[in-house]
Short mmCIF file of C-alpha atoms in Angstrom, two decimals:
data_model
loop_
_atom_site.label_atom_id
_atom_site.label_comp_id
_atom_site.label_asym_id
_atom_site.label_seq_id
_atom_site.Cartn_x
_atom_site.Cartn_y
_atom_site.Cartn_z
CA GLU W 223 44.81 9.33 49.51
CA LEU W 224 42.49 6.85 47.85
CA ALA W 225 44.41 4.00 49.43
CA GLU W 226 44.29 5.54 52.87
CA LEU W 227 40.61 6.29 52.52
CA ALA W 228 39.87 2.68 51.59
CA ALA W 229 42.01 1.40 54.45
CA GLU W 230 40.17 3.63 56.89
CA GLN W 231 36.89 2.37 55.56
CA PHE W 232 37.72 -1.27 56.38
CA GLU W 233 34.84 -2.62 58.40
CA HIS W 234 35.28 -5.58 60.64
CA GLY W 235 31.91 -7.22 60.06
CA VAL W 236 31.53 -7.21 56.27
CA LEU W 237 32.15 -10.94 55.98
CA ASN W 238 30.46 -12.00 59.22
CA GLY W 239 29.21 -15.56 59.01
CA LYS W 240 30.80 -16.15 55.60
CA ARG W 241 32.99 -19.14 54.81
CA VAL W 242 35.98 -18.15 52.65
CA PHE W 243 38.48 -20.50 50.96
CA ILE W 244 41.78 -18.93 49.93
CA THR W 245 44.54 -20.67 47.98
CA ALA W 246 48.04 -19.21 48.36
CA GLY W 247 51.66 -19.69 47.39
CA PRO W 248 53.14 -21.70 44.54
CA THR W 249 52.59 -25.35 43.76
CA ARG W 250 55.51 -27.71 43.29
CA GLU W 251 55.33 -30.35 40.60
CA ALA W 252 57.76 -33.19 41.25
CA LEU W 253 60.13 -34.44 38.55
CA ASP W 254 61.62 -37.00 40.91
CA PRO W 255 62.15 -37.22 44.69
CA VAL W 256 64.41 -34.14 44.71
CA ARG W 257 63.60 -31.99 41.67
CA TYR W 258 60.52 -29.95 40.90
CA ILE W 259 59.04 -27.19 38.78
CA SER W 260 57.71 -24.21 40.72
CA ASN W 261 57.39 -20.44 40.57
CA HIS W 262 58.29 -17.29 42.47
CA SER W 263 55.04 -16.87 44.40
CA SER W 264 55.79 -15.98 48.03
CA GLY W 265 52.24 -16.52 49.28
CA LYS W 266 52.26 -13.04 50.86
CA MET W 267 49.15 -11.82 49.02
CA GLY W 268 47.08 -14.91 49.84
CA TYR W 269 48.17 -14.87 53.49
CA ALA W 270 47.38 -11.15 53.76
CA LEU W 271 43.94 -11.80 52.24
CA ALA W 272 43.35 -14.60 54.78
CA GLU W 273 44.24 -12.21 57.61
CA ALA W 274 41.97 -9.48 56.20
CA ALA W 275 39.07 -11.88 55.64
CA LEU W 276 39.38 -13.09 59.25
CA ASP W 277 39.39 -9.47 60.42
CA ALA W 278 36.26 -8.93 58.35
CA GLY W 279 34.50 -11.70 60.27
CA ALA W 280 34.85 -14.65 57.88
CA SER W 281 35.78 -18.20 58.78
CA VAL W 282 38.77 -18.96 56.55
CA LYS W 283 40.28 -22.11 55.10
CA LEU W 284 43.76 -21.28 53.80
CA ILE W 285 45.06 -23.84 51.29
CA SER W 286 48.74 -23.15 50.87
CA GLY W 287 51.59 -24.41 48.73
CA PRO W 288 55.10 -24.45 50.22
CA VAL W 289 55.97 -21.00 51.58
CA THR W 290 58.00 -19.70 54.50
CA LEU W 291 55.18 -17.64 56.02
CA THR W 292 53.42 -18.35 59.30
CA PRO W 293 49.70 -18.86 58.69
CA PRO W 294 47.18 -16.81 60.68
CA ALA W 295 46.33 -18.73 63.85
CA ARG W 296 42.59 -18.23 63.38
CA ALA W 297 42.54 -19.81 59.90
CA GLU W 298 42.06 -23.49 59.16
CA CYS W 299 45.26 -24.27 57.26
CA VAL W 300 45.82 -27.04 54.74
CA ALA W 301 49.38 -27.47 53.45
CA VAL W 302 49.72 -28.92 49.95
CA GLU W 303 52.50 -29.36 47.37
CA SER W 304 51.06 -30.12 43.95
CA ALA W 305 48.18 -28.65 41.94
CA GLU W 306 46.29 -31.93 42.22
CA GLN W 307 46.58 -31.84 46.02
CA MET W 308 45.48 -28.20 46.01
CA LEU W 309 42.41 -29.01 43.91
CA ALA W 310 41.42 -31.84 46.27
CA ALA W 311 41.76 -29.51 49.29
CA ALA W 312 39.76 -26.80 47.48
CA LEU W 313 36.86 -29.14 46.67
CA ASP W 314 36.79 -30.61 50.18
CA GLY W 315 33.85 -28.80 51.82
CA ILE W 316 33.26 -26.48 48.86
CA ASP W 317 29.47 -26.84 49.33
CA CYS W 318 29.81 -24.71 52.49
CA CYS W 319 32.06 -22.13 50.83
CA ASP W 320 30.64 -18.65 50.11
CA LEU W 321 33.69 -17.01 48.54
CA PHE W 322 36.59 -18.74 46.85
CA ILE W 323 39.72 -16.63 46.37
CA ALA W 324 42.36 -18.29 44.18
CA ALA W 325 45.54 -16.39 45.07
CA ALA W 326 47.87 -19.36 44.54
CA ALA W 327 50.20 -19.42 41.55
CA VAL W 328 49.32 -22.93 40.40
CA ALA W 329 51.73 -24.60 38.01
CA ASP W 330 50.01 -24.88 34.61
CA TYR W 331 51.83 -28.10 33.79
CA ARG W 332 53.36 -31.01 35.67
CA PRO W 333 55.75 -33.71 34.47
CA VAL W 334 53.97 -36.64 32.78
CA ASP W 335 56.15 -39.14 34.62
CA VAL W 336 57.39 -38.70 38.16
CA ALA W 337 60.50 -40.81 38.65
CA GLU W 338 60.48 -42.89 41.81
CA HIS W 339 64.24 -42.49 42.19
CA LYS W 340 66.41 -39.47 41.50
CA ILE W 341 67.00 -39.19 37.75
CA LYS W 342 70.67 -39.79 36.98
CA LYS W 343 72.31 -37.22 34.78
CA GLY W 344 72.86 -38.86 31.41
CA SER W 345 75.43 -37.98 28.82
CA GLU W 346 72.87 -36.18 26.65
CA GLU W 347 73.42 -32.48 26.12
CA ILE W 348 69.69 -31.99 25.51
CA MET W 349 66.83 -33.53 27.47
CA GLU W 350 63.16 -33.44 26.55
CA LEU W 351 60.73 -33.14 29.40
CA ARG W 352 57.10 -34.08 28.73
CA LEU W 353 54.60 -32.03 30.71
CA VAL W 354 50.85 -32.48 30.99
CA LYS W 355 48.36 -29.75 31.79
CA ASN W 356 47.31 -29.48 35.42
CA PRO W 357 43.67 -29.23 36.47
CA ASP W 358 42.50 -25.59 36.43
CA ILE W 359 41.46 -25.13 40.07
CA VAL W 360 39.68 -21.78 39.88
CA ALA W 361 37.87 -22.72 36.64
CA THR W 362 36.78 -26.02 38.20
CA VAL W 363 35.30 -24.18 41.19
CA ALA W 364 33.71 -21.49 38.99
CA GLY W 365 32.17 -24.24 36.86
CA LEU W 366 30.47 -26.10 39.71
CA ALA W 367 26.81 -26.65 38.86
CA GLU W 368 25.49 -26.54 42.42
CA MET W 369 26.48 -24.54 45.49
CA ARG W 370 29.00 -22.59 43.44
CA PRO W 371 30.82 -19.99 45.58
CA TYR W 372 31.47 -16.41 44.43
CA THR W 373 34.72 -17.13 42.62
CA ILE W 374 37.67 -14.76 42.44
CA GLY W 375 40.82 -15.35 40.43
CA PHE W 376 44.15 -13.59 40.02
CA ALA W 377 45.95 -12.68 36.83
CA ALA W 378 49.69 -12.15 37.22
CA GLU W 379 50.86 -10.85 33.87
CA THR W 380 53.91 -9.18 32.41
CA ARG W 381 52.11 -7.31 29.60
CA ASP W 382 48.62 -6.32 28.40
CA VAL W 383 47.53 -6.96 31.96
CA ILE W 384 43.89 -5.78 31.81
CA ASP W 385 43.22 -7.38 28.42
CA TYR W 386 44.49 -10.75 29.60
CA ALA W 387 42.54 -10.40 32.86
CA ARG W 388 39.28 -9.67 31.07
CA SER W 389 39.69 -12.62 28.72
CA LYS W 390 40.58 -14.89 31.67
CA LEU W 391 37.47 -13.71 33.54
CA ALA W 392 35.24 -14.73 30.65
CA ARG W 393 37.08 -17.95 29.72
CA LYS W 394 37.06 -19.33 33.27
CA GLY W 395 33.59 -18.09 34.20
CA LEU W 396 34.82 -16.10 37.21
CA ASP W 397 32.90 -13.44 39.11
CA LEU W 398 35.92 -11.25 39.66
CA ILE W 399 39.56 -11.17 38.75
CA ILE W 400 42.39 -9.32 40.50
CA ALA W 401 45.02 -8.33 37.94
CA ASN W 402 48.59 -7.29 38.63
CA ASP W 403 51.65 -6.54 36.56
CA VAL W 404 54.50 -8.78 37.74
CA SER W 405 56.96 -7.21 35.30
CA ASN W 406 57.20 -4.28 37.73
CA PRO W 407 59.82 -5.34 40.30
CA ASP W 408 58.34 -2.98 42.92
CA ILE W 409 55.18 -5.08 43.19
CA GLY W 410 54.03 -8.65 42.78
CA PHE W 411 56.00 -11.85 43.42
CA ASN W 412 58.17 -11.78 46.53
CA SER W 413 57.61 -8.05 46.96
CA ASP W 414 55.99 -6.66 50.10
CA ASP W 415 53.96 -4.25 47.97
CA ASN W 416 51.39 -4.77 45.32
CA ALA W 417 49.09 -2.71 43.09
CA VAL W 418 46.08 -4.31 41.44
CA THR W 419 43.05 -3.74 39.30
CA LEU W 420 39.80 -5.53 40.09
CA VAL W 421 38.04 -6.58 36.91
CA SER W 422 34.47 -7.90 36.83
CA ALA W 423 32.01 -8.19 33.97
CA ASP W 424 30.75 -4.64 34.60
CA ALA W 425 33.45 -2.93 36.69
CA GLU W 426 37.13 -2.05 36.76
CA VAL W 427 38.63 -0.70 40.00
CA SER W 428 42.32 0.17 40.37
CA LEU W 429 43.98 0.11 43.79
CA PRO W 430 47.31 1.96 43.83
CA GLN W 431 50.58 0.54 45.20
CA ALA W 432 50.41 -0.28 48.89
CA SER W 433 51.72 -2.91 51.28
CA LYS W 434 50.14 -6.30 50.65
CA ARG W 435 48.60 -6.11 54.13
CA ARG W 436 46.91 -2.77 53.46
CA LEU W 437 45.95 -3.77 49.93
CA ALA W 438 44.41 -7.00 51.24
CA ARG W 439 42.08 -5.03 53.51
CA GLN W 440 41.05 -2.82 50.60
CA LEU W 441 40.49 -5.89 48.45
CA ILE W 442 38.35 -7.62 51.07
CA THR W 443 36.26 -4.42 51.40
CA GLN W 444 35.77 -4.27 47.62
CA ILE W 445 35.13 -8.01 47.33
CA ALA W 446 32.55 -7.94 50.15
CA ALA W 447 30.74 -5.03 48.44
CA LEU W 448 30.64 -6.74 45.05
CA TYR W 449 29.68 -10.07 46.61
CA SER W 450 26.82 -8.54 48.64
CA ARG W 451 25.20 -7.40 45.38
CA THR W 452 24.97 -11.05 44.27
CA ASP W 453 24.45 -12.85 47.57
CA SER W 454 20.83 -13.98 47.63
CA SER W 455 21.10 -15.19 51.24
CA THR W 456 21.53 -11.64 52.51
CA SER W 457 19.23 -9.84 50.09
CA GLU A 103 79.57 -42.29 70.97
CA LEU A 104 81.65 -42.00 67.82
CA ALA A 105 79.77 -38.82 66.87
CA GLU A 106 80.27 -37.28 70.28
CA LEU A 107 83.93 -38.19 70.30
CA ALA A 108 84.44 -36.52 66.92
CA ALA A 109 82.50 -33.45 68.04
CA GLU A 110 84.66 -33.17 71.15
CA GLN A 111 87.76 -33.44 69.04
CA PHE A 112 86.88 -30.41 66.91
CA GLU A 113 89.87 -28.12 66.94
CA HIS A 114 89.54 -24.46 66.21
CA GLY A 115 92.75 -23.96 64.30
CA VAL A 116 92.78 -26.85 61.82
CA LEU A 117 91.99 -24.58 58.86
CA ASN A 118 93.93 -21.51 60.03
CA GLY A 119 95.00 -19.38 57.10
CA LYS A 120 93.08 -21.48 54.59
CA ARG A 121 90.71 -20.03 52.01
CA VAL A 122 87.57 -22.17 51.61
CA PHE A 123 84.84 -21.79 48.99
CA ILE A 124 81.52 -23.44 49.78
CA THR A 125 78.53 -23.64 47.46
CA ALA A 126 75.14 -24.17 49.11
CA GLY A 127 71.43 -24.44 48.45
CA PRO A 128 69.61 -25.18 45.21
CA THR A 129 69.94 -23.38 41.91
CA ARG A 130 66.90 -22.05 40.10
CA GLU A 131 66.74 -22.34 36.34
CA ALA A 132 64.25 -19.88 34.84
CA LEU A 133 61.59 -20.98 32.36
CA ASP A 134 60.21 -17.46 32.11
CA PRO A 135 60.03 -14.46 34.48
CA VAL A 136 57.91 -16.38 37.01
CA ARG A 137 58.53 -20.11 36.56
CA TYR A 138 61.62 -22.17 37.31
CA ILE A 139 63.01 -25.64 37.86
CA SER A 140 64.62 -26.21 41.24
CA ASN A 141 65.08 -28.82 43.93
CA HIS A 142 64.47 -29.42 47.64
CA SER A 143 67.91 -28.38 48.93
CA SER A 144 67.52 -26.21 52.03
CA GLY A 145 71.15 -25.06 52.12
CA LYS A 146 71.42 -26.16 55.77
CA MET A 147 74.38 -28.51 55.21
CA GLY A 148 76.39 -25.93 53.23
CA TYR A 149 75.65 -23.16 55.73
CA ALA A 150 76.61 -25.45 58.64
CA LEU A 151 79.88 -26.30 56.84
CA ALA A 152 80.59 -22.59 56.36
CA GLU A 153 80.06 -21.98 60.07
CA ALA A 154 82.29 -24.94 61.00
CA ALA A 155 85.03 -23.91 58.55
CA LEU A 156 85.01 -20.40 60.03
CA ASP A 157 85.26 -21.90 63.54
CA ALA A 158 88.21 -23.94 62.29
CA GLY A 159 90.02 -20.75 61.31
CA ALA A 160 89.33 -20.59 57.56
CA SER A 161 88.33 -17.54 55.57
CA VAL A 162 85.12 -18.58 53.82
CA LYS A 163 83.36 -17.54 50.63
CA LEU A 164 79.81 -18.91 50.73
CA ILE A 165 78.19 -19.04 47.29
CA SER A 166 74.51 -19.65 47.85
CA GLY A 167 71.44 -20.30 45.77
CA PRO A 168 68.07 -19.03 47.04
CA VAL A 169 67.47 -20.24 50.60
CA THR A 170 65.77 -18.80 53.67
CA LEU A 171 68.80 -19.13 55.96
CA THR A 172 70.82 -16.27 57.40
CA PRO A 173 74.45 -16.55 56.28
CA PRO A 174 77.22 -16.52 58.91
CA ALA A 175 78.28 -12.92 59.46
CA ARG A 176 82.00 -13.76 59.17
CA ALA A 177 81.65 -15.33 55.70
CA GLU A 178 81.91 -13.49 52.40
CA CYS A 179 78.53 -14.25 50.87
CA VAL A 180 77.61 -14.32 47.20
CA ALA A 181 73.94 -14.84 46.35
CA VAL A 182 73.22 -16.51 43.01
CA GLU A 183 70.21 -18.04 41.26
CA SER A 184 71.30 -20.17 38.31
CA ALA A 185 74.03 -22.78 37.84
CA GLU A 186 75.81 -20.48 35.38
CA GLN A 187 75.87 -17.68 37.98
CA MET A 188 77.11 -20.13 40.60
CA LEU A 189 79.95 -21.30 38.34
CA ALA A 190 81.03 -17.71 37.67
CA ALA A 191 81.06 -16.95 41.41
CA ALA A 192 82.99 -20.19 42.08
CA LEU A 193 85.71 -19.37 39.54
CA ASP A 194 86.07 -15.77 40.74
CA GLY A 195 89.20 -15.86 42.91
CA ILE A 196 89.61 -19.64 42.64
CA ASP A 197 93.39 -19.21 42.34
CA CYS A 198 93.45 -18.24 46.04
CA CYS A 199 91.15 -21.08 47.10
CA ASP A 200 92.64 -23.97 49.11
CA LEU A 201 89.52 -26.10 49.60
CA PHE A 202 86.42 -26.12 47.44
CA ILE A 203 83.32 -27.73 49.00
CA ALA A 204 80.44 -28.16 46.56
CA ALA A 205 77.44 -28.61 48.86
CA ALA A 206 74.95 -26.95 46.49
CA ALA A 207 72.35 -29.05 44.70
CA VAL A 208 72.98 -27.65 41.24
CA ALA A 209 70.30 -28.23 38.62
CA ASP A 210 71.69 -30.68 36.05
CA TYR A 211 69.66 -29.10 33.26
CA ARG A 212 68.21 -25.69 32.44
CA PRO A 213 65.60 -24.72 29.84
CA VAL A 214 67.10 -24.12 26.39
CA ASP A 215 65.01 -21.00 25.92
CA VAL A 216 64.11 -18.57 28.68
CA ALA A 217 60.97 -16.69 27.70
CA GLU A 218 61.19 -12.94 28.19
CA HIS A 219 57.49 -12.77 29.07
CA LYS A 220 55.40 -15.19 31.08
CA ILE A 221 54.49 -18.18 28.89
CA LYS A 222 50.73 -18.22 28.28
CA LYS A 223 49.01 -21.49 28.91
CA GLY A 224 48.12 -22.93 25.53
CA SER A 225 45.34 -25.34 24.73
CA GLU A 226 47.76 -28.26 24.42
CA GLU A 227 47.34 -31.07 26.91
CA ILE A 228 51.00 -32.01 26.54
CA MET A 229 53.95 -29.63 26.40
CA GLU A 230 57.53 -30.54 25.53
CA LEU A 231 60.22 -28.68 27.41
CA ARG A 232 63.73 -28.72 25.94
CA LEU A 233 66.48 -28.69 28.53
CA VAL A 234 70.23 -28.34 28.04
CA LYS A 235 72.89 -29.66 30.39
CA ASN A 236 74.27 -27.14 32.88
CA PRO A 237 78.00 -26.68 33.43
CA ASP A 238 79.30 -29.16 36.03
CA ILE A 239 80.68 -26.79 38.66
CA VAL A 240 82.57 -29.21 40.89
CA ALA A 241 84.02 -31.11 37.90
CA THR A 242 85.13 -27.80 36.35
CA VAL A 243 86.95 -26.83 39.54
CA ALA A 244 88.44 -30.34 39.98
CA GLY A 245 89.66 -30.18 36.38
CA LEU A 246 91.54 -26.89 36.69
CA ALA A 247 95.09 -27.32 35.38
CA GLU A 248 96.75 -24.78 37.68
CA MET A 249 96.12 -23.77 41.28
CA ARG A 250 93.50 -26.46 41.65
CA PRO A 251 91.99 -26.49 45.16
CA TYR A 252 91.37 -29.66 47.16
CA THR A 253 87.94 -30.43 45.72
CA ILE A 254 85.09 -31.99 47.66
CA GLY A 255 81.74 -32.98 46.19
CA PHE A 256 78.46 -34.31 47.53
CA ALA A 257 76.41 -37.24 46.30
CA ALA A 258 72.75 -37.13 47.30
CA GLU A 259 71.33 -40.43 46.18
CA THR A 260 68.22 -42.51 46.76
CA ARG A 261 69.83 -45.94 46.17
CA ASP A 262 73.23 -47.64 45.81
CA VAL A 263 74.65 -44.59 47.57
CA ILE A 264 78.28 -45.63 48.03
CA ASP A 265 78.59 -47.16 44.53
CA TYR A 266 77.30 -43.99 42.89
CA ALA A 267 79.52 -41.86 45.12
CA ARG A 268 82.64 -43.81 44.19
CA SER A 269 81.90 -43.63 40.48
CA LYS A 270 81.20 -39.89 40.78
CA LEU A 271 84.51 -39.38 42.62
CA ALA A 272 86.42 -40.98 39.74
CA ARG A 273 84.39 -39.48 36.88
CA LYS A 274 84.67 -35.92 38.17
CA GLY A 275 88.26 -36.18 39.40
CA LEU A 276 87.39 -35.17 42.97
CA ASP A 277 89.59 -35.57 46.04
CA LEU A 278 86.71 -36.48 48.32
CA ILE A 279 83.00 -37.06 48.11
CA ILE A 280 80.43 -36.84 50.90
CA ALA A 281 77.62 -39.29 50.22
CA ASN A 282 74.17 -39.30 51.76
CA ASP A 283 70.96 -41.23 51.25
CA VAL A 284 68.16 -38.74 50.60
CA SER A 285 65.55 -41.50 50.41
CA ASN A 286 65.64 -41.60 54.23
CA PRO A 287 63.23 -38.84 55.34
CA ASP A 288 65.04 -38.48 58.70
CA ILE A 289 68.12 -37.04 57.01
CA GLY A 290 69.11 -35.06 53.95
CA PHE A 291 67.09 -32.39 52.15
CA ASN A 292 65.21 -30.01 54.43
CA SER A 293 65.94 -32.16 57.45
CA ASP A 294 67.91 -30.78 60.39
CA ASP A 295 69.80 -34.04 60.64
CA ASN A 296 72.13 -35.81 58.27
CA ALA A 297 74.26 -38.95 58.17
CA VAL A 298 77.04 -39.26 55.62
CA THR A 299 79.88 -41.39 54.38
CA LEU A 300 83.12 -39.75 53.25
CA VAL A 301 84.55 -41.52 50.23
CA SER A 302 88.03 -40.86 48.85
CA ALA A 303 90.21 -42.96 46.55
CA ASP A 304 91.66 -44.86 49.52
CA ALA A 305 89.23 -44.30 52.40
CA GLU A 306 85.61 -44.67 53.45
CA VAL A 307 84.48 -43.06 56.72
CA SER A 308 80.87 -43.20 57.95
CA LEU A 309 79.54 -40.52 60.29
CA PRO A 310 76.29 -41.55 62.00
CA GLN A 311 73.12 -39.44 62.13
CA ALA A 312 73.59 -36.13 63.91
CA SER A 313 72.40 -32.54 63.62
CA LYS A 314 73.77 -30.85 60.51
CA ARG A 315 75.63 -28.43 62.77
CA ARG A 316 77.40 -31.20 64.70
CA LEU A 317 77.98 -33.25 61.56
CA ALA A 318 79.50 -30.20 59.83
CA ARG A 319 82.10 -29.89 62.59
CA GLN A 320 82.96 -33.58 62.28
CA LEU A 321 83.19 -33.21 58.51
CA ILE A 322 85.49 -30.19 58.72
CA THR A 323 87.73 -32.12 61.15
CA GLN A 324 87.88 -35.09 58.75
CA ILE A 325 88.35 -32.86 55.69
CA ALA A 326 91.17 -30.92 57.35
CA ALA A 327 92.93 -34.19 58.26
CA LEU A 328 92.65 -35.62 54.74
CA TYR A 329 93.63 -32.29 53.19
CA SER A 330 96.71 -31.89 55.39
CA ARG A 331 98.07 -35.16 53.97
CA THR A 332 98.05 -33.61 50.48
CA ASP A 333 98.84 -29.97 51.27
CA SER A 334 102.39 -29.35 50.11
CA SER A 335 102.44 -25.85 51.62
CA THR A 336 102.27 -27.25 55.16
CA SER A 337 104.40 -30.37 54.69
#
């Protein structure tokens, strides 16, 4: 009933005039021209949030890793592969961004060396792969000194979900974090459903399992409410 | 003109009564519940070969890694993720298999340890990943002592394509190898087109660029011709 109530309460103008950047999908980190490291993110949550933000009146830039979804026609879409490309697209025009929603599952690490040609299989039974840490996109945005947008991250965890989310919120300097438990096969990666808990410095709001589309509308409603408390331009 | 001629010459009965196994798509090798190593294979070539083999009268088992294609309704389809799962599916019923076509892009290596929970990003700038060699599916099938099918591999290379293909043919004990140059963005991975060279111990046949669907029919025609020369049951 809570979910339905929140869905009913979705208002179309709550993000009128706001510029929203949303990252979505996985990143792919090339090992060579054919191989890569990636993850199971389908992009569904980020795309649903883009749709809901548009419905709420925002102008949306959707920065997406490789997914099989069709982007909303009304969004400005930027297709990227790697975390470094995603960061560049995120920072491009960030001074006009009011809300930054980092729904992408960015690879934490990328190979140190990207081979120009396909790596030939050697005779070695064991191979060592050296990886280097990727830039932290949401922390970079949250750490901007000037014109910093209201910055929202995700925490996809398989255990101690709320604890990890709260520590991530503090460590990365985020305004809000949306936590979900990806160990539950009914929700999360590749699933059509999700269930999340919004965690801010002074609030914790759980939204029960619903379709990603419905949940996205609830999330945008909650995000707009929390954001309006901090948005000096509308106060 | 050569391509069109070959396409015209496609005969529907050339694989009548034959059992064909086809592997397709990439494999995914898990790092933890959300991350994996994979490659850019779309599965289009393998799926097109399955369709063409069915049209040529074969009964087809299509063993596919994760792709977004719809499998042909008349094929027996087995969905797998990892190389080890693909090998198990390939060996299941192999004693009834007449032709084995290994069109999948199998990951050469998989992580030594698969973490049960999502790996937390540490503070380390550099991470070492230990990988262990995967089973070589097509070489395993080609090396079967009894009831070995006519075994066909692929060589997706970015340079010295024919040389690598010929050395792979010998090293893995294959009957035939289908070589293509994936450094050409017009063909190969994720492209709708392909251009290949068939390489056997005593032959080399080049098929010019064509849609994967058309090329698959030409390949099945060529494969059936080469196979019939070796098939004792029909001689």
